[in-house]
Amino acid sequence: MHTLSPLLVGRPISLADLEDVSRRGRPVALCPEARARIIASRRAVDAIAEAGDAAPAVYGINTGFGALAETRIAERDVIALQKNLVRSHATGVGPDLGEPEIRAMMVLRAQVVALGYSGVRAEVVDLLLSMLNAGIAPRIPSQGSVGASGDLAPLAHLALALMGEGESSFRGERMTSAEALARAHLRPVILAAKEGLALINGTQYMAAVGALAVRDALALCTIADVAGAMSLEANKGSKRPFDERLMAVRPHPGQAACAANLRAMLDDSEIMQSHADCPRVQDAYSLRCMPQVHGASRDALGWAADVLTREINSVTDNPTIFLRDDGGADLLSGGNFHGQPLALALDLAAMAAAELANISERRVEQLVNPALSSGLTPFLAPQSGLHSGFMIAQVASASLVSENKVLCHPASVDSIPSSAGREDHVSMGSVSARKLAQVIENVRTSLAIEILTAAQGIDQRRPLRSSAAVERAHAAVRAVSPTLDEDRPLYRDIAAVRDIVLSSVLRRAVEEVTGSLR
């Protein structure tokens, strides 16, 4: 049983809350005040639906959608309208989204409705939360959204499962959504007026994928500091550029945080003491400027996290219902579903994360290039010539860095009109989110390559010891990857180090010495 208390949907949630639900199975529940808001907003929709053909035209309740917004729908067809909307919009393509991202979408969709501006019945939200708690994840293809009227296609696949249609997984097993609901002793819903539109209008795909990716990127900022500290020791670098006085006169918060981490990790090193009087005045930028580069990435990612935190607590569907003090309601059509705020933030996040790999690959070059490495063997090979050592590990990192440069082309600068020109400017925020997630995967692997390479460099500095914190990092690497005494395929070693990065084993090992890193 999960030990975390349930996340109460309908109250402000954090990116950490979202990650707990999506990746760690934290249960969810609807807060009491949210249920009251949902019921009140639903009454406004029911009043229009019950007025039938005598009611004024209200977008999404008794009209068509998009370019068909001026087409009036008869009272007898209002229910069919919602079902047809979901079915017709479930046109996602490409590889399926991972279950953590799907779970994040589900809780975010419930959060929007629970804020009380959507006019969706409480039983629809209850089913969505029950599916999350039961381990049901709708099958959602990862491509097909332009991020304008929200993430229409991905969210339609989610809504399809609530209707008992399409496919879902139940506790990891793929089946029809109807069977998944039946196994969990849940019943599908018949969508009422406005509910189909409310479920597919919004930014929950790009917000879910982007939020998890930004959380990962922020964690990798600290791993980049660990990797950099190891490389600095391996290449006999200096910690003087990280002096707190230097940071104080250029007070960017990310720069200060990185420098503080480096100072904590590089205290009391025999390797540094051994070259205190060497003639080298300054290290290469990839070593000396870590606070400035890693720090800039931290600050950019922090801004993106702030944007996402606002978004996951925002109302993004359309029309939006505002209850009046006199008991009536105003239904306002607007553009809160447009993904531009997220698209720009996620494009920047990709660039910020990619820089962590960019500078990391340069530190690998510092270690494997005999013209730069302060006495290390060429390519860190035990017998250069006979052995190639880490020659192609650097090539692999260079490949990932180059791929990231392509992925960092911003999606948000593009727009292809859709819906017969009604949706004439779109955000492409879903593309921003997807490519950010791939950048993060590449960065994690690049940092693993640097950590593995730096550990080999530290081995070549024996019998001198690095700082206590770096020694802990080195030991964590050696627990999964032995010293390279002769050439062997390194892909297993890279994967093993990547795993201890992903599982936080490496970070925890360092923090046993330093305390919590920033």
Coordinates of C-alpha atoms in Angstrom, one line a residue:
M1 CA 0.0 0.0 0.0
H2 CA 1.3 3.5 -0.8
T3 CA 2.5 5.3 2.3
L4 CA 1.8 8.9 1.0
S5 CA -1.4 10.6 2.0
P6 CA -3.9 11.1 -0.8
L7 CA -3.4 14.2 -3.0
L8 CA -6.5 16.3 -2.7
V9 CA -7.5 17.4 -6.2
G10 CA -9.2 20.8 -6.3
R11 CA -6.6 22.5 -4.1
P12 CA -3.3 23.9 -5.3
I13 CA -0.9 21.2 -6.3
S14 CA 2.8 21.3 -6.9
L15 CA 5.1 19.7 -9.5
A16 CA 6.3 17.4 -6.8
D17 CA 2.7 16.4 -6.0
L18 CA 2.2 15.6 -9.7
E19 CA 5.3 13.5 -9.8
D20 CA 4.3 11.6 -6.7
V21 CA 1.0 10.6 -8.3
S22 CA 2.4 9.9 -11.8
R23 CA 5.6 8.0 -10.8
R24 CA 5.1 6.8 -7.3
G25 CA 1.4 5.8 -7.3
R26 CA 0.3 8.3 -4.7
P27 CA -3.5 8.0 -4.3
V28 CA -5.8 10.9 -5.2
A29 CA -9.1 12.1 -3.8
L30 CA -11.5 15.0 -4.5
C31 CA -11.4 17.7 -1.8
P32 CA -14.9 18.5 -0.3
E33 CA -15.0 22.1 -1.4
A34 CA -14.2 21.1 -4.9
R35 CA -17.3 18.8 -5.1
A36 CA -19.5 21.7 -4.1
R37 CA -17.9 23.9 -6.8
I38 CA -18.4 21.2 -9.4
I39 CA -22.1 20.7 -8.5
A40 CA -22.7 24.5 -8.7
S41 CA -21.1 24.9 -12.1
R42 CA -23.0 21.9 -13.5
R43 CA -26.3 23.5 -12.6
A44 CA -25.5 26.3 -15.1
V45 CA -25.0 23.8 -17.9
D46 CA -28.1 21.8 -16.9
A47 CA -30.2 25.0 -17.0
I48 CA -29.2 25.6 -20.7
A49 CA -29.6 21.9 -21.6
E50 CA -33.1 21.7 -20.0
A51 CA -34.2 24.8 -21.9
G52 CA -33.8 22.8 -25.0
D53 CA -34.2 24.4 -28.3
A54 CA -35.5 27.6 -26.6
A55 CA -32.1 28.2 -25.0
P56 CA -29.7 30.7 -26.7
A57 CA -26.8 29.2 -28.6
V58 CA -23.9 28.4 -26.3
Y59 CA -20.7 27.1 -27.7
G60 CA -20.0 23.5 -27.0
I61 CA -23.4 22.9 -25.4
N62 CA -25.8 23.2 -28.3
T63 CA -23.5 24.2 -31.1
G64 CA -20.9 22.5 -33.2
F65 CA -17.1 22.9 -32.6
G66 CA -14.3 24.9 -34.1
A67 CA -15.3 26.1 -37.6
L68 CA -18.7 24.6 -37.0
A69 CA -19.4 26.8 -33.9
E70 CA -22.3 28.6 -35.7
T71 CA -24.1 25.3 -36.4
R72 CA -27.0 24.9 -34.0
I73 CA -27.5 21.4 -32.5
A74 CA -31.0 20.2 -31.8
E75 CA -32.0 19.3 -28.2
R76 CA -32.4 15.6 -29.2
D77 CA -28.7 15.5 -30.4
V78 CA -26.9 17.2 -27.5
I79 CA -25.8 13.9 -25.9
A80 CA -24.7 12.4 -29.3
L81 CA -22.8 15.6 -29.9
Q82 CA -20.4 14.9 -27.0
K83 CA -19.9 11.3 -27.9
N84 CA -19.2 12.1 -31.5
L85 CA -16.8 14.9 -30.5
V86 CA -14.6 12.5 -28.4
R87 CA -14.7 9.8 -31.0
S88 CA -13.8 12.1 -33.9
H89 CA -11.0 13.8 -32.0
A90 CA -9.3 10.6 -30.9
T91 CA -6.9 10.7 -33.9
G92 CA -3.5 10.4 -32.0
V93 CA -0.6 8.8 -33.8
G94 CA 2.9 7.7 -33.1
P95 CA 4.4 5.8 -30.1
D96 CA 2.2 5.5 -27.1
L97 CA 2.8 7.8 -24.2
G98 CA 4.4 6.3 -21.1
E99 CA 2.2 5.5 -18.1
P100 CA 3.7 8.2 -15.8
E101 CA 2.9 10.9 -18.3
I102 CA -0.6 9.4 -18.8
R103 CA -1.2 9.4 -15.0
A104 CA 0.0 13.0 -14.9
M105 CA -2.5 14.0 -17.7
M106 CA -5.3 12.3 -15.7
V107 CA -4.7 14.1 -12.5
L108 CA -4.3 17.4 -14.3
R109 CA -7.6 16.9 -16.2
A110 CA -9.3 16.2 -12.9
Q111 CA -7.7 19.3 -11.3
V112 CA -9.1 21.6 -14.0
V113 CA -12.6 20.3 -13.6
A114 CA -12.3 20.4 -9.8
L115 CA -11.6 24.1 -9.8
G116 CA -15.3 24.5 -10.6
Y117 CA -15.4 26.4 -13.9
S118 CA -16.1 23.6 -16.3
G119 CA -19.6 22.4 -15.8
V120 CA -18.8 18.7 -15.7
R121 CA -20.7 16.4 -13.4
A122 CA -19.0 15.1 -10.2
E123 CA -19.4 11.5 -11.3
V124 CA -17.1 12.1 -14.3
V125 CA -14.3 13.4 -12.0
D126 CA -15.0 10.5 -9.5
L127 CA -14.5 8.0 -12.3
L128 CA -11.2 9.7 -13.4
L129 CA -9.8 9.6 -9.9
S130 CA -11.0 6.0 -9.3
M131 CA -9.2 5.0 -12.5
L132 CA -6.0 6.5 -11.2
N133 CA -6.3 4.8 -7.9
A134 CA -7.1 1.4 -9.5
G135 CA -4.1 1.5 -11.9
I136 CA -6.0 2.1 -15.2
A137 CA -4.1 4.1 -17.8
P138 CA -5.8 4.9 -21.1
R139 CA -3.7 4.3 -24.2
I140 CA -2.7 7.7 -25.5
P141 CA -0.6 8.1 -28.6
S142 CA 2.1 10.7 -28.2
Q143 CA 1.7 12.7 -31.4
G144 CA -1.2 14.6 -33.0
S145 CA -1.7 17.8 -31.0
V146 CA -0.8 21.3 -32.2
G147 CA -1.5 22.8 -28.8
A148 CA -4.1 25.3 -29.8
S149 CA -7.6 24.4 -28.7
G150 CA -5.7 22.5 -26.1
D151 CA -4.2 19.0 -26.7
L152 CA -7.4 17.8 -28.4
A153 CA -6.2 14.4 -29.8
P154 CA -4.4 13.2 -26.7
L155 CA -7.1 14.3 -24.4
A156 CA -9.8 12.7 -26.6
H157 CA -8.0 9.3 -26.1
L158 CA -8.2 9.9 -22.3
A159 CA -11.9 10.8 -22.6
L160 CA -12.6 7.8 -24.8
A161 CA -11.6 5.5 -21.9
L162 CA -14.0 7.2 -19.5
M163 CA -16.7 6.2 -22.1
G164 CA -15.5 2.6 -22.0
E165 CA -14.1 2.8 -25.5
G166 CA -10.6 2.6 -26.9
E167 CA -7.8 0.8 -25.1
S168 CA -6.3 1.0 -21.6
S169 CA -3.9 -0.8 -19.4
F170 CA -5.0 -2.2 -16.1
R171 CA -2.0 -2.8 -13.7
G172 CA 0.3 -3.0 -16.7
E173 CA -1.8 -5.3 -18.9
R174 CA -3.3 -3.9 -22.2
M175 CA -7.0 -4.6 -22.9
T176 CA -10.1 -2.7 -24.0
S177 CA -11.1 0.2 -21.8
A178 CA -14.4 -1.5 -21.1
E179 CA -12.6 -4.6 -19.8
A180 CA -10.2 -2.5 -17.7
L181 CA -13.1 -0.7 -16.1
A182 CA -14.9 -3.9 -15.4
R183 CA -11.9 -5.5 -13.8
A184 CA -11.6 -2.5 -11.5
H185 CA -15.4 -2.7 -10.8
L186 CA -16.0 0.7 -12.4
R187 CA -18.6 1.7 -14.9
P188 CA -18.1 4.0 -17.9
V189 CA -20.0 7.3 -18.1
I190 CA -22.4 8.6 -20.7
L191 CA -21.1 12.1 -21.4
A192 CA -23.8 14.8 -20.9
A193 CA -23.9 18.3 -22.4
K194 CA -20.5 20.1 -22.6
E195 CA -18.6 17.2 -20.9
G196 CA -16.9 15.9 -24.0
L197 CA -15.7 19.4 -24.9
A198 CA -14.6 20.1 -21.3
L199 CA -12.5 16.9 -21.2
I200 CA -10.6 17.6 -24.4
N201 CA -10.1 21.4 -24.2
G202 CA -6.9 22.2 -22.3
T203 CA -3.1 21.9 -22.1
Q204 CA -2.9 18.8 -19.9
Y205 CA -0.8 16.8 -22.4
M206 CA 2.0 19.4 -22.8
A207 CA 1.7 20.3 -19.1
A208 CA 2.0 16.7 -18.0
V209 CA 4.9 15.7 -20.2
G210 CA 6.6 19.1 -19.7
A211 CA 6.3 19.1 -15.9
L212 CA 7.9 15.6 -15.5
A213 CA 10.7 16.5 -17.9
V214 CA 11.4 19.8 -16.1
R215 CA 11.5 18.0 -12.8
D216 CA 14.0 15.6 -14.3
A217 CA 16.0 18.5 -15.7
L218 CA 16.3 20.3 -12.4
A219 CA 17.5 17.0 -10.8
L220 CA 20.2 16.7 -13.5
C221 CA 21.5 20.2 -12.7
T222 CA 22.8 18.7 -9.4
I223 CA 24.1 15.6 -11.2
A224 CA 26.0 17.9 -13.6
D225 CA 27.6 19.6 -10.6
V226 CA 28.7 16.1 -9.3
A227 CA 30.0 15.1 -12.7
G228 CA 31.9 18.4 -13.0
A229 CA 33.4 18.0 -9.6
M230 CA 34.7 14.5 -10.5
S231 CA 36.1 15.8 -13.8
L232 CA 37.8 18.8 -12.0
E233 CA 39.5 16.4 -9.7
A234 CA 40.5 14.0 -12.4
N235 CA 42.0 16.8 -14.5
K236 CA 43.8 18.5 -11.5
G237 CA 41.6 21.6 -11.7
S238 CA 41.2 24.4 -9.2
K239 CA 38.3 25.2 -7.0
R240 CA 39.3 28.9 -6.6
P241 CA 36.8 30.0 -9.4
F242 CA 34.0 28.9 -7.1
D243 CA 34.9 31.3 -4.3
E244 CA 31.8 32.7 -2.6
R245 CA 33.1 36.3 -3.1
L246 CA 33.1 35.8 -6.9
M247 CA 29.5 34.6 -6.7
A248 CA 28.4 37.6 -4.6
V249 CA 29.5 40.2 -7.1
R250 CA 27.4 38.5 -9.9
P251 CA 24.4 37.3 -7.8
H252 CA 22.5 35.0 -10.2
P253 CA 20.8 32.5 -7.9
G254 CA 21.6 29.4 -10.1
Q255 CA 25.2 30.4 -10.3
A256 CA 25.5 30.7 -6.5
A257 CA 23.8 27.3 -6.0
C258 CA 26.1 25.5 -8.4
A259 CA 29.2 27.1 -6.8
A260 CA 28.0 26.2 -3.3
N261 CA 27.6 22.6 -4.4
L262 CA 31.0 22.5 -5.9
R263 CA 32.6 24.0 -2.8
A264 CA 30.8 21.4 -0.7
M265 CA 32.0 18.6 -2.8
L266 CA 35.6 19.7 -3.3
D267 CA 36.6 20.3 0.3
D268 CA 39.9 18.7 1.5
S269 CA 41.3 17.0 -1.6
E270 CA 44.7 15.4 -1.7
I271 CA 44.7 15.8 -5.5
M272 CA 44.2 19.5 -5.3
Q273 CA 46.8 19.9 -2.6
S274 CA 49.3 18.0 -4.8
H275 CA 49.2 20.8 -7.5
A276 CA 48.7 23.8 -5.4
D277 CA 52.0 25.4 -6.6
C278 CA 51.8 24.2 -10.3
P279 CA 52.4 26.9 -13.0
R280 CA 48.9 26.6 -14.6
V281 CA 47.0 29.8 -13.9
Q282 CA 43.5 29.0 -15.2
D283 CA 41.4 26.0 -16.1
A284 CA 39.5 25.6 -19.3
Y285 CA 36.0 27.2 -19.4
S286 CA 34.2 23.9 -19.2
L287 CA 35.8 23.5 -15.7
R288 CA 36.2 27.1 -14.5
C289 CA 32.8 28.4 -15.7
M290 CA 30.6 25.6 -14.3
P291 CA 28.7 27.9 -12.0
Q292 CA 28.0 30.3 -14.8
V293 CA 26.8 27.6 -17.3
H294 CA 25.1 25.2 -14.9
G295 CA 23.7 28.2 -13.1
A296 CA 22.1 29.7 -16.1
S297 CA 20.4 26.4 -16.9
R298 CA 19.2 26.2 -13.3
D299 CA 17.6 29.7 -13.5
A300 CA 16.0 29.1 -16.9
L301 CA 14.6 25.7 -15.7
G302 CA 13.4 27.4 -12.5
W303 CA 11.4 29.9 -14.5
A304 CA 9.9 27.1 -16.6
A305 CA 8.9 25.3 -13.4
D306 CA 7.1 28.4 -12.2
V307 CA 5.2 28.6 -15.5
L308 CA 4.2 25.0 -15.2
T309 CA 3.1 25.3 -11.6
R310 CA 0.8 28.2 -12.5
E311 CA -0.5 26.2 -15.5
I312 CA -1.4 23.0 -13.5
N313 CA -3.5 25.1 -11.2
S314 CA -5.3 27.0 -14.0
V315 CA -8.6 26.7 -15.9
T316 CA -7.8 25.9 -19.5
D317 CA -11.1 24.7 -21.1
N318 CA -13.7 26.7 -23.0
P319 CA -16.3 28.0 -22.5
T320 CA -15.6 28.9 -18.9
I321 CA -18.5 29.2 -16.4
F322 CA -18.5 32.1 -13.9
L323 CA -21.3 31.9 -11.3
R324 CA -23.0 35.2 -10.3
D325 CA -24.1 36.3 -6.9
D326 CA -27.7 36.4 -8.2
G327 CA -27.7 32.7 -8.8
G328 CA -27.2 33.0 -12.6
A329 CA -24.0 32.2 -14.6
D330 CA -22.0 33.8 -17.4
L331 CA -20.4 31.4 -19.9
L332 CA -17.5 33.1 -21.5
S333 CA -15.7 31.9 -24.6
G334 CA -12.0 32.7 -24.6
G335 CA -8.6 31.3 -25.3
N336 CA -7.2 29.8 -22.1
F337 CA -6.6 26.6 -23.9
H338 CA -3.9 28.1 -26.1
G339 CA -0.5 26.5 -25.2
Q340 CA 1.8 29.4 -26.0
P341 CA 2.9 30.1 -22.4
L342 CA 4.0 26.5 -22.1
A343 CA 5.4 26.2 -25.5
L344 CA 7.8 29.0 -25.0
A345 CA 8.8 27.8 -21.5
L346 CA 9.4 24.2 -22.7
D347 CA 11.5 25.3 -25.6
L348 CA 13.7 27.3 -23.3
A349 CA 13.8 24.4 -20.9
A350 CA 15.2 22.2 -23.7
M351 CA 17.9 24.7 -24.5
A352 CA 18.8 25.0 -20.8
A353 CA 19.0 21.3 -20.3
A354 CA 20.9 20.7 -23.5
E355 CA 23.7 23.0 -22.2
L356 CA 24.4 20.7 -19.3
A357 CA 25.3 18.0 -21.9
N358 CA 27.1 20.5 -24.1
I359 CA 29.6 21.5 -21.4
S360 CA 29.8 18.0 -20.1
E361 CA 31.0 16.6 -23.4
R362 CA 33.8 19.3 -23.4
R363 CA 34.9 18.1 -20.0
V364 CA 35.1 14.6 -21.3
E365 CA 37.3 16.0 -24.1
Q366 CA 39.5 17.6 -21.4
L367 CA 40.0 14.1 -19.9
V368 CA 40.6 12.0 -23.0
N369 CA 42.7 14.4 -25.0
P370 CA 46.4 14.0 -23.9
A371 CA 47.1 17.6 -25.0
L372 CA 44.6 18.8 -22.3
S373 CA 44.5 16.3 -19.6
S374 CA 47.5 17.1 -17.3
G375 CA 49.3 13.8 -17.5
L376 CA 46.4 11.3 -18.0
T377 CA 47.0 8.6 -20.6
P378 CA 45.6 9.3 -24.1
F379 CA 41.9 8.4 -24.0
L380 CA 42.4 7.1 -20.5
A381 CA 43.5 3.8 -22.0
P382 CA 45.6 1.5 -19.9
Q383 CA 48.0 1.0 -22.8
S384 CA 47.4 3.6 -25.5
G385 CA 47.5 2.2 -29.0
L386 CA 46.8 -1.3 -28.0
H387 CA 43.7 -0.1 -26.2
S388 CA 41.4 2.7 -27.3
G389 CA 40.0 3.4 -23.8
F390 CA 37.3 6.0 -23.7
M391 CA 37.9 7.3 -27.3
I392 CA 34.4 6.3 -28.5
A393 CA 32.7 7.2 -25.3
Q394 CA 33.5 10.8 -26.1
V395 CA 32.2 10.3 -29.6
A396 CA 28.9 8.9 -28.2
S397 CA 28.5 12.0 -26.0
A398 CA 29.3 14.3 -29.0
S399 CA 26.5 12.5 -31.0
L400 CA 24.0 13.1 -28.2
V401 CA 25.0 16.7 -28.0
S402 CA 24.6 17.2 -31.7
E403 CA 21.2 15.5 -31.6
N404 CA 20.1 17.9 -28.8
K405 CA 21.1 20.9 -31.0
V406 CA 18.6 19.8 -33.6
L407 CA 15.9 19.1 -30.9
C408 CA 16.5 22.6 -29.4
H409 CA 15.0 24.3 -32.5
P410 CA 12.0 25.9 -31.0
A411 CA 8.6 24.5 -31.9
S412 CA 6.8 27.6 -30.5
V413 CA 7.9 29.7 -33.5
D414 CA 5.9 27.6 -35.9
S415 CA 2.2 27.7 -36.5
I416 CA 0.0 25.8 -39.0
P417 CA -3.6 27.0 -39.1
S418 CA -6.3 24.4 -38.5
S419 CA -10.1 24.0 -38.3
A420 CA -10.7 25.8 -41.6
G421 CA -8.7 28.8 -40.4
R422 CA -10.7 29.3 -37.2
E423 CA -7.7 28.2 -35.2
D424 CA -5.3 30.3 -37.2
H425 CA -2.4 30.5 -34.7
V426 CA -1.3 27.4 -32.8
S427 CA 1.4 26.9 -30.2
M428 CA 2.9 23.5 -31.1
G429 CA 3.4 23.1 -27.4
S430 CA 3.0 19.4 -27.5
V431 CA 6.0 19.2 -29.8
S432 CA 8.0 21.4 -27.4
A433 CA 7.1 19.0 -24.6
R434 CA 8.0 15.8 -26.5
K435 CA 11.4 17.1 -27.7
L436 CA 12.2 18.3 -24.2
A437 CA 11.7 14.8 -22.9
Q438 CA 14.1 13.4 -25.5
V439 CA 16.7 16.1 -24.7
I440 CA 16.5 15.1 -21.0
E441 CA 17.2 11.4 -21.9
N442 CA 20.2 12.5 -24.0
V443 CA 21.5 14.7 -21.2
R444 CA 21.2 12.0 -18.6
T445 CA 23.3 9.6 -20.8
S446 CA 25.9 12.3 -21.6
L447 CA 26.4 13.0 -17.9
A448 CA 26.7 9.2 -17.2
I449 CA 29.5 9.1 -19.8
E450 CA 31.3 12.0 -18.1
I451 CA 30.9 10.4 -14.7
L452 CA 32.3 7.1 -16.0
T453 CA 35.2 8.9 -17.7
A454 CA 36.0 11.0 -14.7
A455 CA 36.1 7.9 -12.5
Q456 CA 38.8 6.4 -14.7
G457 CA 40.8 9.7 -14.5
I458 CA 40.6 9.6 -10.7
D459 CA 41.9 6.0 -10.8
Q460 CA 45.0 7.3 -12.7
R461 CA 45.7 9.8 -9.9
R462 CA 46.2 7.1 -7.3
P463 CA 47.6 6.9 -4.7
L464 CA 46.3 10.5 -4.3
R465 CA 42.7 10.7 -3.1
S466 CA 40.1 13.2 -4.2
S467 CA 37.8 14.9 -1.8
A468 CA 35.6 12.8 0.5
A469 CA 32.5 13.6 -1.5
V470 CA 34.1 12.8 -4.8
E471 CA 35.5 9.6 -3.4
R472 CA 31.9 8.6 -2.5
A473 CA 30.8 9.3 -6.0
H474 CA 33.7 7.3 -7.3
A475 CA 32.8 4.4 -5.1
A476 CA 29.2 4.4 -6.3
V477 CA 30.5 4.2 -9.9
R478 CA 32.9 1.4 -9.1
A479 CA 30.1 -0.5 -7.4
V480 CA 28.5 -0.9 -10.9
S481 CA 31.5 -0.5 -13.2
P482 CA 35.0 -1.7 -12.6
T483 CA 38.1 0.2 -13.6
L484 CA 39.0 -0.2 -17.3
D485 CA 42.1 -2.4 -17.2
E486 CA 41.7 -3.4 -20.8
D487 CA 39.2 -2.6 -23.6
R488 CA 35.7 -3.9 -23.2
P489 CA 32.3 -2.9 -24.6
L490 CA 31.4 0.2 -22.6
Y491 CA 27.7 0.3 -23.4
R492 CA 26.8 -1.8 -20.3
D493 CA 28.9 0.5 -18.1
I494 CA 27.3 3.6 -19.5
A495 CA 23.8 2.1 -18.8
A496 CA 24.8 1.1 -15.3
V497 CA 26.0 4.6 -14.4
R498 CA 22.9 6.1 -16.0
D499 CA 20.9 3.8 -13.7
I500 CA 22.6 5.1 -10.5
V501 CA 21.9 8.6 -11.8
L502 CA 18.3 7.9 -12.5
S503 CA 17.7 6.1 -9.2
S504 CA 19.5 8.9 -7.2
V505 CA 22.0 6.4 -5.8
L506 CA 24.9 8.6 -6.9
R507 CA 23.4 11.8 -5.4
R508 CA 22.7 10.1 -2.1
A509 CA 26.2 8.8 -1.9
V510 CA 27.6 12.3 -2.3
E511 CA 25.1 13.8 0.1
E512 CA 26.3 11.4 2.8
V513 CA 29.3 13.7 3.0
T514 CA 28.0 17.1 2.0
G515 CA 24.4 17.0 3.3
S516 CA 21.7 18.1 0.9
L517 CA 23.0 19.5 -2.3
R518 CA 21.0 22.3 -4.0

